[in-house]
mmCIF file of C-alpha atoms and ligand atoms in Angstrom:
data_model
loop_
_atom_site.group_PDB
_atom_site.id
_atom_site.type_symbol
_atom_site.label_atom_id
_atom_site.label_comp_id
_atom_site.label_asym_id
_atom_site.label_seq_id
_atom_site.Cartn_x
_atom_site.Cartn_y
_atom_site.Cartn_z
ATOM 1 C CA MET A 108 198.502 -68.684 234.128
ATOM 2 C CA LYS A 109 201.504 -69.875 236.126
ATOM 3 C CA VAL A 110 204.953 -69.947 234.537
ATOM 4 C CA PHE A 111 207.628 -72.213 236.026
ATOM 5 C CA ARG A 112 211.298 -72.381 235.096
ATOM 6 C CA ASP A 113 212.350 -74.658 237.955
ATOM 7 C CA ILE A 114 211.380 -78.170 238.907
ATOM 8 C CA ASP A 115 210.725 -77.844 242.648
ATOM 9 C CA PRO A 116 208.069 -75.100 242.526
ATOM 10 C CA LEU A 117 206.409 -76.808 239.524
ATOM 11 C CA GLN A 118 206.193 -80.145 241.321
ATOM 12 C CA LYS A 119 205.005 -78.520 244.549
ATOM 13 C CA TYR A 120 202.209 -76.784 242.655
ATOM 14 C CA LEU A 121 201.246 -79.907 240.719
ATOM 15 C CA SER A 122 201.230 -82.103 243.811
ATOM 16 C CA GLU A 123 198.680 -79.752 245.404
ATOM 17 C CA CYS A 124 196.538 -80.059 242.270
ATOM 18 C CA LYS A 125 196.896 -83.840 242.326
ATOM 19 C CA CYS A 126 195.881 -83.910 246.008
ATOM 20 C CA SER A 127 192.651 -82.194 245.051
ATOM 21 C CA ARG A 128 192.213 -84.891 242.370
ATOM 22 C CA GLN A 129 192.609 -82.552 239.418
ATOM 23 C CA LYS A 130 193.238 -84.330 236.132
ATOM 24 C CA ILE A 131 196.394 -83.056 234.435
ATOM 25 C CA GLY A 132 196.983 -82.835 230.672
ATOM 26 C CA LEU A 133 200.446 -82.226 229.201
ATOM 27 C CA VAL A 134 201.162 -80.629 225.822
ATOM 28 C CA PRO A 135 204.910 -80.778 225.102
ATOM 29 C CA THR A 136 206.118 -78.246 222.502
ATOM 30 C CA MET A 137 209.229 -76.535 221.240
ATOM 31 C CA GLY A 138 207.478 -73.147 221.153
ATOM 32 C CA ALA A 139 206.870 -70.807 218.191
ATOM 33 C CA LEU A 140 203.263 -71.739 218.837
ATOM 34 C CA HIS A 141 200.638 -71.824 216.089
ATOM 35 C CA ALA A 142 197.124 -73.164 215.451
ATOM 36 C CA GLY A 143 198.471 -76.752 215.353
ATOM 37 C CA HIS A 144 199.618 -76.434 218.965
ATOM 38 C CA LEU A 145 196.333 -74.690 219.757
ATOM 39 C CA SER A 146 194.414 -77.751 218.636
ATOM 40 C CA LEU A 147 196.389 -79.913 221.122
ATOM 41 C CA LEU A 148 195.919 -77.334 223.880
ATOM 42 C CA ARG A 149 192.160 -77.051 223.286
ATOM 43 C CA THR A 150 191.784 -80.826 223.396
ATOM 44 C CA SER A 151 193.698 -80.963 226.666
ATOM 45 C CA LEU A 152 191.770 -78.050 228.165
ATOM 46 C CA LYS A 153 188.508 -79.820 227.323
ATOM 47 C CA GLU A 154 189.563 -83.186 228.761
ATOM 48 C CA ASN A 155 191.456 -82.133 231.915
ATOM 49 C CA ASP A 156 191.139 -79.879 234.957
ATOM 50 C CA LEU A 157 194.610 -78.439 234.419
ATOM 51 C CA THR A 158 196.723 -78.148 231.272
ATOM 52 C CA VAL A 159 200.511 -77.886 231.367
ATOM 53 C CA CYS A 160 202.295 -76.734 228.214
ATOM 54 C CA SER A 161 206.046 -77.209 228.110
ATOM 55 C CA ILE A 162 208.216 -75.083 225.852
ATOM 56 C CA TYR A 163 211.684 -76.461 225.296
ATOM 57 C CA VAL A 164 213.804 -76.563 222.154
ATOM 58 C CA ASN A 165 215.440 -79.857 222.978
ATOM 59 C CA PRO A 166 219.036 -79.905 221.687
ATOM 60 C CA THR A 167 219.427 -83.692 221.830
ATOM 61 C CA GLN A 168 216.771 -84.287 219.167
ATOM 62 C CA PHE A 169 218.471 -82.098 216.548
ATOM 63 C CA ASN A 170 220.929 -83.968 214.368
ATOM 64 C CA ASN A 171 221.673 -80.789 212.425
ATOM 65 C CA SER A 172 223.216 -77.922 214.403
ATOM 66 C CA SER A 173 222.088 -75.161 212.032
ATOM 67 C CA ASP A 174 218.486 -76.447 212.229
ATOM 68 C CA PHE A 175 218.800 -76.162 216.027
ATOM 69 C CA GLN A 176 220.338 -72.679 215.870
ATOM 70 C CA LEU A 177 217.777 -71.391 213.363
ATOM 71 C CA TYR A 178 214.781 -72.964 215.120
ATOM 72 C CA PRO A 179 212.379 -70.041 215.866
ATOM 73 C CA ARG A 180 212.284 -68.893 219.479
ATOM 74 C CA GLN A 181 209.646 -66.350 220.568
ATOM 75 C CA GLU A 182 208.937 -66.783 224.251
ATOM 76 C CA LYS A 183 207.055 -63.540 224.857
ATOM 77 C CA GLN A 184 204.667 -64.183 221.940
ATOM 78 C CA ASP A 185 204.190 -67.789 223.068
ATOM 79 C CA LEU A 186 203.289 -66.729 226.613
ATOM 80 C CA ASP A 187 200.697 -64.247 225.281
ATOM 81 C CA PHE A 188 199.311 -66.987 223.022
ATOM 82 C CA LEU A 189 199.054 -69.446 225.926
ATOM 83 C CA GLU A 190 197.452 -66.869 228.207
ATOM 84 C CA GLU A 191 194.793 -66.164 225.568
ATOM 85 C CA THR A 192 194.208 -69.882 225.053
ATOM 86 C CA GLY A 193 193.460 -70.364 228.751
ATOM 87 C CA CYS A 194 196.454 -72.603 229.456
ATOM 88 C CA ASP A 195 196.944 -73.113 233.206
ATOM 89 C CA VAL A 196 200.648 -73.853 233.573
ATOM 90 C CA VAL A 197 203.699 -73.251 231.373
ATOM 91 C CA PHE A 198 206.981 -75.024 232.023
ATOM 92 C CA ILE A 199 210.041 -73.437 230.386
ATOM 93 C CA PRO A 200 213.133 -75.331 231.497
ATOM 94 C CA SER A 201 216.723 -74.364 230.659
ATOM 95 C CA ASP A 202 219.263 -76.746 229.124
ATOM 96 C CA ASP A 203 221.066 -76.977 232.488
ATOM 97 C CA LEU A 204 217.863 -78.027 234.187
ATOM 98 C CA MET A 205 217.042 -80.713 231.617
ATOM 99 C CA TYR A 206 220.577 -82.017 231.123
ATOM 100 C CA GLN A 207 222.796 -81.748 234.189
ATOM 101 C CA GLU A 208 225.347 -83.772 232.263
ATOM 102 C CA LYS A 209 225.655 -85.290 228.806
ATOM 103 C CA PRO A 210 223.089 -88.105 228.701
ATOM 104 C CA LYS A 211 224.415 -91.609 228.194
ATOM 105 C CA VAL A 212 221.201 -93.613 228.022
ATOM 106 C CA ILE A 213 220.486 -94.955 224.543
ATOM 107 C CA PHE A 214 216.977 -95.937 223.504
ATOM 108 C CA GLY A 215 216.229 -98.462 220.773
ATOM 109 C CA PHE A 216 212.904 -98.774 219.002
ATOM 110 C CA GLY A 217 213.704 -101.530 216.520
ATOM 111 C CA LEU A 218 212.221 -101.382 213.039
ATOM 112 C CA LEU A 219 210.020 -98.414 213.958
ATOM 113 C CA GLU A 220 213.016 -96.072 214.075
ATOM 114 C CA GLU A 221 214.815 -97.513 211.068
ATOM 115 C CA VAL A 222 212.530 -95.783 208.570
ATOM 116 C CA MET A 223 211.622 -92.199 207.644
ATOM 117 C CA GLU A 224 212.656 -89.668 210.344
ATOM 118 C CA GLY A 225 214.714 -92.251 212.209
ATOM 119 C CA LYS A 226 216.576 -93.174 209.041
ATOM 120 C CA PHE A 227 217.283 -89.628 207.878
ATOM 121 C CA ARG A 228 217.801 -87.979 211.277
ATOM 122 C CA PRO A 229 220.118 -90.328 213.197
ATOM 123 C CA GLY A 230 219.775 -89.887 216.961
ATOM 124 C CA HIS A 231 216.577 -87.837 216.614
ATOM 125 C CA PHE A 232 214.277 -90.287 218.365
ATOM 126 C CA ASN A 233 216.809 -90.959 221.082
ATOM 127 C CA GLY A 234 216.631 -87.237 221.911
ATOM 128 C CA VAL A 235 212.831 -87.261 221.688
ATOM 129 C CA ALA A 236 212.580 -90.305 223.970
ATOM 130 C CA LEU A 237 214.959 -88.703 226.480
ATOM 131 C CA VAL A 238 213.114 -85.415 226.726
ATOM 132 C CA VAL A 239 209.631 -86.959 226.746
ATOM 133 C CA SER A 240 210.693 -89.431 229.476
ATOM 134 C CA LYS A 241 212.001 -86.535 231.562
ATOM 135 C CA LEU A 242 208.800 -84.514 231.085
ATOM 136 C CA LEU A 243 206.588 -87.491 231.940
ATOM 137 C CA HIS A 244 208.662 -88.141 235.083
ATOM 138 C CA LEU A 245 208.635 -84.503 236.191
ATOM 139 C CA ILE A 246 205.000 -83.725 235.486
ATOM 140 C CA ASP A 247 203.361 -87.156 235.779
ATOM 141 C CA PRO A 248 200.302 -86.135 233.744
ATOM 142 C CA ASP A 249 197.127 -88.191 233.357
ATOM 143 C CA HIS A 250 196.970 -87.401 229.636
ATOM 144 C CA ALA A 251 199.571 -86.233 227.098
ATOM 145 C CA TYR A 252 198.811 -84.791 223.665
ATOM 146 C CA PHE A 253 200.881 -85.181 220.506
ATOM 147 C CA GLY A 254 200.184 -84.309 216.871
ATOM 148 C CA GLN A 255 199.658 -86.691 213.965
ATOM 149 C CA LYS A 256 201.901 -84.223 212.118
ATOM 150 C CA ASP A 257 204.786 -86.142 213.744
ATOM 151 C CA LEU A 258 203.218 -89.557 213.298
ATOM 152 C CA GLN A 259 206.418 -91.535 213.777
ATOM 153 C CA GLN A 260 207.203 -89.551 216.927
ATOM 154 C CA TYR A 261 203.767 -90.411 218.308
ATOM 155 C CA LEU A 262 204.287 -94.131 217.604
ATOM 156 C CA ILE A 263 207.768 -94.041 219.182
ATOM 157 C CA ILE A 264 206.367 -92.352 222.306
ATOM 158 C CA ARG A 265 203.549 -94.885 222.448
ATOM 159 C CA GLN A 266 206.186 -97.641 222.529
ATOM 160 C CA LEU A 267 208.199 -95.738 225.151
ATOM 161 C CA VAL A 268 205.148 -95.425 227.402
ATOM 162 C CA VAL A 269 204.369 -99.137 227.099
ATOM 163 C CA ASP A 270 207.959 -100.303 227.637
ATOM 164 C CA LEU A 271 208.721 -98.004 230.578
ATOM 165 C CA GLY A 272 205.275 -98.335 232.134
ATOM 166 C CA PHE A 273 204.394 -94.638 232.333
ATOM 167 C CA SER A 274 200.861 -94.232 233.670
ATOM 168 C CA VAL A 275 199.705 -91.717 231.093
ATOM 169 C CA THR A 276 197.074 -91.925 228.373
ATOM 170 C CA LEU A 277 198.375 -90.676 225.032
ATOM 171 C CA HIS A 278 196.332 -88.845 222.428
ATOM 172 C CA CYS A 279 197.150 -88.305 218.758
ATOM 173 C CA VAL A 280 195.530 -85.072 217.509
ATOM 174 C CA PRO A 281 194.794 -84.586 213.759
ATOM 175 C CA ILE A 282 196.946 -82.263 211.641
ATOM 176 C CA GLU A 283 195.941 -78.607 211.527
ATOM 177 C CA ARG A 284 196.412 -77.097 208.050
ATOM 178 C CA GLY A 285 196.299 -73.687 206.411
ATOM 179 C CA ALA A 286 193.531 -72.912 203.893
ATOM 180 C CA ASP A 287 195.803 -74.140 201.077
ATOM 181 C CA GLY A 288 196.463 -77.438 202.874
ATOM 182 C CA LEU A 289 199.971 -76.659 204.124
ATOM 183 C CA ALA A 290 200.495 -78.420 207.470
ATOM 184 C CA LEU A 291 201.150 -75.762 210.109
ATOM 185 C CA SER A 292 204.665 -75.933 211.483
ATOM 186 C CA SER A 293 207.003 -73.660 213.423
ATOM 187 C CA ARG A 294 209.524 -74.166 210.607
ATOM 188 C CA ASN A 295 207.091 -72.474 208.160
ATOM 189 C CA LEU A 296 208.237 -69.199 209.761
ATOM 190 C CA ARG A 297 211.515 -69.718 207.918
ATOM 191 C CA LEU A 298 209.801 -69.874 204.494
ATOM 192 C CA THR A 299 209.343 -66.851 202.218
ATOM 193 C CA GLU A 300 205.796 -66.090 201.017
ATOM 194 C CA ALA A 301 206.616 -67.664 197.621
ATOM 195 C CA GLU A 302 208.041 -70.773 199.319
ATOM 196 C CA LYS A 303 204.942 -71.063 201.506
ATOM 197 C CA LYS A 304 202.742 -71.138 198.379
ATOM 198 C CA LEU A 305 204.973 -73.765 196.822
ATOM 199 C CA ALA A 306 205.004 -75.786 200.053
ATOM 200 C CA ALA A 307 201.251 -76.387 199.755
ATOM 201 C CA ASN A 308 202.101 -78.804 196.930
ATOM 202 C CA ILE A 309 203.265 -81.319 199.518
ATOM 203 C CA TYR A 310 199.709 -81.844 200.730
ATOM 204 C CA ARG A 311 198.343 -81.799 197.154
ATOM 205 C CA HIS A 312 200.686 -84.637 196.256
ATOM 206 C CA LEU A 313 199.740 -86.582 199.379
ATOM 207 C CA ILE A 314 196.086 -86.342 198.357
ATOM 208 C CA VAL A 315 196.825 -87.362 194.764
ATOM 209 C CA ALA A 316 198.891 -90.289 196.079
ATOM 210 C CA SER A 317 196.061 -91.414 198.370
ATOM 211 C CA GLU A 318 193.584 -91.264 195.475
ATOM 212 C CA ARG A 319 195.884 -93.278 193.250
ATOM 213 C CA LEU A 320 196.389 -95.826 196.020
ATOM 214 C CA VAL A 321 192.655 -96.246 196.513
ATOM 215 C CA ALA A 322 192.293 -96.596 192.713
ATOM 216 C CA GLY A 323 194.735 -99.496 192.788
ATOM 217 C CA ALA A 324 198.069 -98.071 191.625
ATOM 218 C CA SER A 325 201.226 -99.704 192.978
ATOM 219 C CA PRO A 326 202.677 -98.031 196.109
ATOM 220 C CA GLU A 327 206.225 -98.130 194.726
ATOM 221 C CA LYS A 328 205.184 -96.416 191.498
ATOM 222 C CA ILE A 329 203.139 -93.783 193.365
ATOM 223 C CA CYS A 330 206.035 -93.009 195.718
ATOM 224 C CA ALA A 331 208.653 -92.736 192.983
ATOM 225 C CA GLU A 332 206.434 -90.523 190.809
ATOM 226 C CA SER A 333 205.311 -88.307 193.702
ATOM 227 C CA ALA A 334 208.900 -87.704 194.824
ATOM 228 C CA GLU A 335 209.897 -86.901 191.255
ATOM 229 C CA ALA A 336 206.956 -84.500 190.835
ATOM 230 C CA LEU A 337 207.927 -82.659 194.036
ATOM 231 C CA ASP A 338 211.556 -82.480 192.936
ATOM 232 C CA ASP A 339 210.435 -81.037 189.580
ATOM 233 C CA LEU A 340 208.660 -78.279 191.522
ATOM 234 C CA GLY A 341 211.883 -77.350 193.319
ATOM 235 C CA PHE A 342 211.764 -79.535 196.434
ATOM 236 C CA ARG A 343 214.514 -81.906 197.488
ATOM 237 C CA THR A 344 212.441 -84.904 198.552
ATOM 238 C CA GLU A 345 214.091 -87.016 201.228
ATOM 239 C CA TYR A 346 211.413 -89.686 201.317
ATOM 240 C CA PHE A 347 207.895 -90.286 200.051
ATOM 241 C CA VAL A 348 206.696 -93.534 201.581
ATOM 242 C CA ILE A 349 203.496 -95.570 201.697
ATOM 243 C CA ALA A 350 203.585 -97.608 204.901
ATOM 244 C CA ASP A 351 201.543 -99.599 207.355
ATOM 245 C CA ALA A 352 200.059 -96.919 209.663
ATOM 246 C CA GLU A 353 201.056 -98.828 212.836
ATOM 247 C CA SER A 354 204.493 -100.296 212.078
ATOM 248 C CA LEU A 355 205.455 -97.648 209.477
ATOM 249 C CA GLN A 356 207.103 -100.360 207.407
ATOM 250 C CA PRO A 357 206.899 -99.555 203.670
ATOM 251 C CA LEU A 358 204.337 -101.523 201.686
ATOM 252 C CA SER A 359 204.857 -102.883 198.212
ATOM 253 C CA ASN A 360 201.170 -103.723 197.986
ATOM 254 C CA VAL A 361 198.162 -103.080 200.176
ATOM 255 C CA SER A 362 195.585 -105.505 201.436
ATOM 256 C CA GLU A 363 191.920 -104.795 202.030
ATOM 257 C CA GLY A 364 190.982 -102.880 205.155
ATOM 258 C CA LYS A 365 194.548 -101.843 205.931
ATOM 259 C CA ARG A 366 195.225 -98.474 207.557
ATOM 260 C CA VAL A 367 197.943 -96.915 205.487
ATOM 261 C CA ALA A 368 200.093 -93.844 206.150
ATOM 262 C CA ILE A 369 201.552 -91.820 203.299
ATOM 263 C CA CYS A 370 204.476 -89.847 204.681
ATOM 264 C CA VAL A 371 206.792 -87.311 203.131
ATOM 265 C CA ALA A 372 209.851 -85.259 204.084
ATOM 266 C CA ALA A 373 211.123 -82.657 201.644
ATOM 267 C CA TYR A 374 213.472 -79.704 201.755
ATOM 268 C CA LEU A 375 212.503 -76.334 200.380
ATOM 269 C CA GLY A 376 215.775 -74.415 200.392
ATOM 270 C CA ASP A 377 217.297 -75.398 203.717
ATOM 271 C CA VAL A 378 213.950 -75.828 205.493
ATOM 272 C CA ARG A 379 212.904 -79.420 206.036
ATOM 273 C CA LEU A 380 209.145 -80.031 205.943
ATOM 274 C CA ILE A 381 207.240 -83.184 206.890
ATOM 275 C CA ASP A 382 203.622 -84.163 206.382
ATOM 276 C CA ASN A 383 201.433 -87.249 206.152
ATOM 277 C CA VAL A 384 197.922 -88.476 205.471
ATOM 278 C CA ILE A 385 196.316 -91.646 206.755
ATOM 279 C CA VAL A 386 194.144 -93.653 204.393
ATOM 280 C CA GLN A 387 191.722 -95.446 206.682
ATOM 281 C CA GLU A 388 190.734 -98.477 204.650
ATOM 282 C CA VAL A 389 192.367 -99.217 201.361
ATOM 283 C CA GLY A 390 190.469 -101.574 199.021
ATOM 284 C CA SER A 391 191.839 -104.859 197.787
ATOM 285 C CA HIS A 392 193.156 -103.772 194.415
ATOM 286 C CA ALA A 393 196.810 -104.419 195.271
ATOM 287 C CA ASN A 394 199.022 -105.259 192.310
HETATM 288 P P1 LIG B 124 206.684 -78.996 218.091
HETATM 289 O O1 LIG B 124 206.588 -77.717 218.835
HETATM 290 O O2 LIG B 124 206.905 -78.837 216.617
HETATM 291 O O3 LIG B 124 207.632 -79.981 218.740
HETATM 292 O O4 LIG B 124 205.251 -79.665 218.195
HETATM 293 C C1 LIG B 124 204.646 -79.911 219.439
HETATM 294 C C2 LIG B 124 203.476 -80.820 219.214
HETATM 295 O O5 LIG B 124 202.551 -80.187 218.340
HETATM 296 C C3 LIG B 124 203.890 -82.151 218.543
HETATM 297 O O6 LIG B 124 203.177 -83.204 219.157
HETATM 298 C C4 LIG B 124 203.468 -81.946 217.111
HETATM 299 O O7 LIG B 124 203.140 -83.141 216.435
HETATM 300 C C5 LIG B 124 202.232 -81.065 217.281
HETATM 301 N N1 LIG B 124 201.980 -80.325 216.041
HETATM 302 C C6 LIG B 124 202.871 -79.584 215.333
HETATM 303 N N2 LIG B 124 202.296 -79.096 214.221
HETATM 304 C C7 LIG B 124 201.008 -79.531 214.219
HETATM 305 C C8 LIG B 124 199.894 -79.380 213.339
HETATM 306 N N3 LIG B 124 199.984 -78.669 212.210
HETATM 307 N N4 LIG B 124 198.723 -79.959 213.671
HETATM 308 C C9 LIG B 124 198.616 -80.694 214.811
HETATM 309 N N5 LIG B 124 199.622 -80.886 215.686
HETATM 310 C C10 LIG B 124 200.798 -80.314 215.398
#
């Protein structure tokens, strides 16, 4: 496994691989790697000749400085993990390398960024779009892999790739969960054992909400009651939304055959957790 911290040697190496027509897959991460990342890496390893994993805790996508400071960093462990996984190339840039000066470009994604993460984390998707654009420019992969765990991020990046004409094929990989249903996340490292057990209720409530939706209950009622139920358990729910799975605009009723996303963000202590489920085809019992 090759580890690069500079752009020139990385690009030199990759251009040799491209000359020999190797297909390149990119898995961008912020490190503190877990089985969720592994699922992306395995998919890339299967579908490409060479997999590049980037590890970079991108400061511009954090709207909360303590979240940035407390974000877990464990480079040595991550490198061992990647070596075991069979990853080919790791790119670990520094802040100076990624941001020679304070960026001034501002991205806009219209309605897509006005809801959920975009609404509650101002500037977040601007930072995501900046760093992903830079990585796509630097690495120029054939395929790039993102998790459904960050569904809105995936949809924003899909728009970015279309609007800026990047020649990459994007893939959205399903959410990897623990045995109790808790979506794996680097931020789970900041939860106590008791909090981790409690956190599994997020997924339980997503499942209950999806069942109620399929049974014909009103989305607004489901969302309000689910948020209240989570709050009663000790969460501070930021949003619990039933939305169109493509536009992410909230739905007040659902029509037959619609793909619907149920998305939640909730704090447990000072740790912010997100999760979602997609209901493939809701029936026509809207009220
Ligand atoms: P992060 O390191 O949190 O920025 O995540 C890097 C990539 O891994 C993103 O595309 C995430 O959506 C994805 N990811 C994070 N957690 C999971 C999970 N539990 N299952 C699948 N993908 C995940």
